CSV table of C-alpha atoms in Angstrom, one decimal:
chain,number,residue,atom,x,y,z
A,1,MET,CA,-6.9,-14.9,15.5
A,2,SER,CA,-4.5,-14.0,12.6
A,3,ALA,CA,-4.6,-10.9,10.5
A,4,ALA,CA,-5.6,-12.8,7.7
A,5,ASP,CA,-8.5,-14.6,9.7
A,6,HIS,CA,-9.6,-11.2,11.1
A,7,TRP,CA,-9.8,-9.6,7.6
A,8,ASN,CA,-11.4,-12.8,6.0
A,9,ASP,CA,-14.1,-12.5,8.6
A,10,HIS,CA,-14.4,-8.8,7.9
A,11,TYR,CA,-15.0,-9.4,4.1
A,12,GLN,CA,-17.0,-12.3,4.6
A,13,GLN,CA,-19.6,-9.8,6.4
A,14,GLY,CA,-19.7,-7.9,3.4
A,15,LYS,CA,-17.8,-5.0,4.8
A,16,GLY,CA,-15.5,-2.6,3.0
A,17,PHE,CA,-13.0,-0.2,4.0
A,18,ARG,CA,-12.6,3.6,3.4
A,19,PRO,CA,-13.8,4.3,-0.1
A,20,VAL,CA,-11.2,5.9,-2.7
A,21,THR,CA,-12.3,9.4,-3.2
A,22,GLU,CA,-12.1,11.6,-6.5
A,23,LYS,CA,-9.7,14.0,-4.2
A,24,GLU,CA,-7.5,11.1,-3.7
A,25,VAL,CA,-7.3,10.1,-7.3
A,26,ALA,CA,-6.6,13.6,-8.2
A,27,LEU,CA,-3.8,13.8,-5.8
A,28,LEU,CA,-2.2,10.4,-7.0
A,29,ALA,CA,-2.3,11.9,-10.5
A,30,GLU,CA,-0.8,15.0,-9.3
A,31,HIS,CA,2.1,13.4,-7.3
A,32,LEU,CA,2.7,10.3,-9.6
A,33,GLY,CA,2.1,11.4,-13.0
A,34,PRO,CA,0.6,9.3,-15.6
A,35,GLY,CA,1.2,5.7,-15.1
A,36,SER,CA,2.3,5.0,-18.7
A,37,GLY,CA,2.7,1.4,-18.2
A,38,ARG,CA,4.7,1.5,-15.2
A,39,ARG,CA,4.5,-1.4,-12.8
A,40,ALA,CA,2.5,-0.8,-9.4
A,41,LEU,CA,2.1,-3.0,-6.6
A,42,ASP,CA,-0.8,-2.3,-4.1
A,43,LEU,CA,-0.1,-3.8,-0.7
A,44,GLY,CA,-3.2,-4.6,1.3
A,45,CYS,CA,-5.4,-4.1,-1.7
A,46,GLY,CA,-8.4,-5.1,0.0
A,47,THR,CA,-11.5,-5.2,-2.7
A,48,GLY,CA,-9.3,-3.6,-5.4
A,49,GLU,CA,-10.7,0.0,-5.6
A,50,TYR,CA,-7.2,1.8,-5.1
A,51,ALA,CA,-5.5,-0.6,-7.4
A,52,ALA,CA,-8.2,0.0,-9.9
A,53,ALA,CA,-7.5,3.8,-9.6
A,54,LEU,CA,-4.0,3.2,-10.1
A,55,HIS,CA,-4.9,1.1,-13.3
A,56,ASP,CA,-7.1,3.8,-14.4
A,57,LEU,CA,-3.9,6.3,-14.3
A,58,GLY,CA,-2.1,4.1,-16.6
A,59,PHE,CA,-0.2,1.7,-14.3
A,60,THR,CA,0.0,-2.1,-14.7
A,61,THR,CA,-1.2,-2.9,-11.4
A,62,THR,CA,-1.0,-6.0,-9.2
A,63,GLY,CA,-3.0,-6.0,-5.9
A,64,VAL,CA,-2.3,-8.4,-3.2
A,65,ASP,CA,-3.9,-8.9,0.3
A,66,PHE,CA,-3.8,-11.6,2.9
A,67,SER,CA,-7.6,-12.0,2.8
A,68,GLN,CA,-8.6,-14.5,0.2
A,69,ILE,CA,-11.9,-13.3,0.2
A,70,ALA,CA,-11.0,-9.7,-0.3
A,71,VAL,CA,-8.8,-10.9,-3.3
A,72,THR,CA,-11.8,-13.0,-4.8
A,73,THR,CA,-14.0,-10.0,-4.5
A,74,ALA,CA,-11.5,-7.9,-6.1
A,75,GLN,CA,-11.2,-10.3,-8.9
A,76,ASP,CA,-14.8,-10.5,-9.6
A,77,ARG,CA,-15.5,-6.8,-9.5
A,78,HIS,CA,-12.4,-5.8,-11.7
A,79,HIS,CA,-12.1,-8.9,-13.9
A,80,ALA,CA,-12.6,-7.0,-17.2
A,81,ARG,CA,-9.5,-4.8,-16.8
A,82,ASP,CA,-6.5,-5.8,-18.7
A,83,GLY,CA,-3.4,-5.1,-16.9
A,84,LEU,CA,-4.9,-5.3,-13.5
A,85,ASP,CA,-4.1,-8.4,-11.5
A,86,PHE,CA,-5.1,-9.6,-7.8
A,87,ARG,CA,-3.0,-12.3,-5.8
A,88,HIS,CA,-3.4,-13.8,-2.4
A,89,LEU,CA,-0.3,-13.1,-0.5
A,90,ASP,CA,0.4,-13.0,3.2
A,91,THR,CA,3.1,-10.1,3.8
A,92,ASP,CA,3.4,-11.2,7.4
A,93,ARG,CA,4.5,-14.6,6.4
A,94,GLY,CA,7.2,-13.8,3.8
A,95,GLY,CA,4.9,-13.3,1.0
A,96,LEU,CA,6.6,-10.4,-0.3
A,97,ASP,CA,9.7,-12.8,-1.0
A,98,LEU,CA,7.7,-14.6,-3.5
A,99,LEU,CA,7.8,-11.4,-6.0
A,100,PRO,CA,11.0,-10.5,-7.9
A,101,PRO,CA,12.9,-7.9,-6.6
A,102,GLY,CA,13.4,-4.5,-8.4
A,103,THR,CA,10.4,-5.0,-10.8
A,104,PHE,CA,7.9,-2.3,-9.3
A,105,ASP,CA,7.9,1.4,-10.1
A,106,LEU,CA,5.5,2.2,-7.4
A,107,VAL,CA,4.5,0.1,-4.3
A,108,THR,CA,1.6,1.4,-2.4
A,109,CYS,CA,0.5,1.1,1.2
A,110,ARG,CA,-3.1,2.5,1.7
A,111,LEU,CA,-4.6,2.2,5.2
A,112,PHE,CA,-2.4,-0.9,5.6
A,113,LEU,CA,0.9,-0.6,7.5
A,114,PRO,CA,-0.9,-0.2,10.8
A,115,PHE,CA,-2.1,-3.8,10.3
A,116,VAL,CA,1.2,-5.8,9.6
A,117,ASP,CA,4.9,-5.9,11.0
A,118,LEU,CA,6.0,-2.6,9.8
A,119,VAL,CA,9.9,-3.0,9.5
A,120,PRO,CA,9.9,-6.4,7.5
A,121,THR,CA,7.0,-5.1,5.4
A,122,VAL,CA,8.6,-1.9,4.4
A,123,ALA,CA,12.0,-3.6,3.9
A,124,GLY,CA,10.1,-6.1,1.4
A,125,ALA,CA,8.3,-3.5,-0.2
A,126,ARG,CA,11.8,-1.4,-0.8
A,127,ARG,CA,13.3,-4.5,-2.2
A,128,LEU,CA,10.5,-4.9,-4.9
A,129,LEU,CA,11.2,-1.3,-6.0
A,130,ALA,CA,13.4,-0.5,-9.0
A,131,PRO,CA,15.9,2.3,-8.4
A,132,GLY,CA,14.3,5.8,-8.6
A,133,SER,CA,10.9,4.3,-7.8
A,134,ARG,CA,8.5,5.2,-5.2
A,135,LEU,CA,6.7,3.7,-2.1
A,136,LEU,CA,3.4,5.7,-1.2
A,137,VAL,CA,2.1,5.3,2.2
A,138,THR,CA,-1.3,6.6,3.1
A,139,THR,CA,-2.2,6.5,6.8
A,140,PRO,CA,-4.1,8.0,9.4
A,141,LEU,CA,-2.2,9.3,12.3
A,142,ALA,CA,-2.5,7.4,15.7
A,143,GLU,CA,-2.3,10.3,18.0
A,144,ARG,CA,-5.3,12.1,16.0
A,145,GLN,CA,-7.8,9.1,16.5
A,146,ARG,CA,-10.5,9.0,19.0
A,147,ALA,CA,-10.0,7.0,22.1
A,148,GLY,CA,-9.9,3.2,21.1
A,149,TRP,CA,-9.1,3.8,17.4
A,150,GLU,CA,-5.5,4.7,17.6
A,151,SER,CA,-4.5,1.3,16.1
A,152,ILE,CA,-5.8,2.3,12.9
A,153,GLY,CA,-3.1,4.7,12.3
A,154,LEU,CA,0.7,4.9,12.4
A,155,ARG,CA,2.4,6.8,15.3
A,156,SER,CA,4.9,9.5,14.8
A,157,ALA,CA,7.6,7.3,15.8
A,158,ALA,CA,6.7,4.8,13.0
A,159,LEU,CA,6.6,7.3,10.6
A,160,ASP,CA,10.1,8.6,11.7
A,161,LEU,CA,11.4,5.1,11.4
A,162,LEU,CA,9.8,5.0,7.9
A,163,ARG,CA,11.7,8.1,6.8
A,164,SER,CA,15.0,6.6,8.2
A,165,PHE,CA,15.1,3.9,5.6
A,166,GLY,CA,17.6,5.9,3.6
A,167,TRP,CA,15.4,7.3,0.8
A,168,ALA,CA,16.7,9.6,-1.8
A,169,ASP,CA,13.7,12.0,-1.2
A,170,ALA,CA,10.4,12.0,1.2
A,171,ALA,CA,7.7,14.2,0.5
A,172,GLU,CA,4.4,14.6,2.4
A,173,TYR,CA,1.0,15.9,1.5
A,174,PRO,CA,-2.4,15.8,3.5
A,175,LEU,CA,-5.2,14.0,2.3
A,176,ASP,CA,-8.2,15.1,4.7
A,177,GLU,CA,-7.3,13.6,8.1
A,178,LEU,CA,-5.0,11.3,6.5
A,179,LEU,CA,-1.2,11.7,5.6
A,180,CYS,CA,0.3,10.7,2.3
A,181,LEU,CA,4.2,10.0,2.4
A,182,LEU,CA,6.0,9.8,-0.8
A,183,LEU,CA,9.5,8.0,-0.3
A,184,THR,CA,11.8,7.6,-3.3
A,185,THR,CA,14.6,5.1,-3.8
A,186,HIS,CA,17.9,6.3,-5.0
A,187,PRO,CA,18.2,6.4,-9.0
A,188,THR,CA,20.9,3.8,-9.0
A,189,PRO,CA,21.3,0.7,-6.9
A,190,GLU,CA,22.8,1.1,-3.6
A,191,ARG,CA,26.1,-0.6,-3.0
A,192,THR,CA,26.6,-2.7,0.3
A,193,CYS,CA,29.9,-3.2,2.0
A,194,ARG,CA,31.2,-6.7,2.2
């Protein structure tokens, strides 16, 4: 079963995911500042609650998910909000390549990275960020999960790999039992040697 099939089945059954809390929104506001029309991309948006929270902070937000059922649910729930868009896009099958590079000021991966191929997803997210922009990863830590639930979190080695992508800055803050990792790109485009 593909990831898309798994999550379509999950959402078809009416299941959701971990709700976005007031504390989480307050931490977003504290660490990101006002959206002021900046463009945000929420990877693995599910039914859209986190993307809606970013929108409410002033970001022009696009949420993408590989579950068509989740995207349809998000569109139905949040259709009245201008500047909030949801799209069906499979990050594991090159979907991020369909988005124009350097166009987002923020890319978020809330409870998402453990379910996808980490390196190409982060590389794709980074390609979408404008210079001086941020990638926000919110995740449980695999080592802190009860037996049998380790797969819902990132392992310490995966977090070390994330930090090694050559960011200008990396900051961490706790959110209950979750870790938030805020990674900032360099303020000018990095040059590559030919």
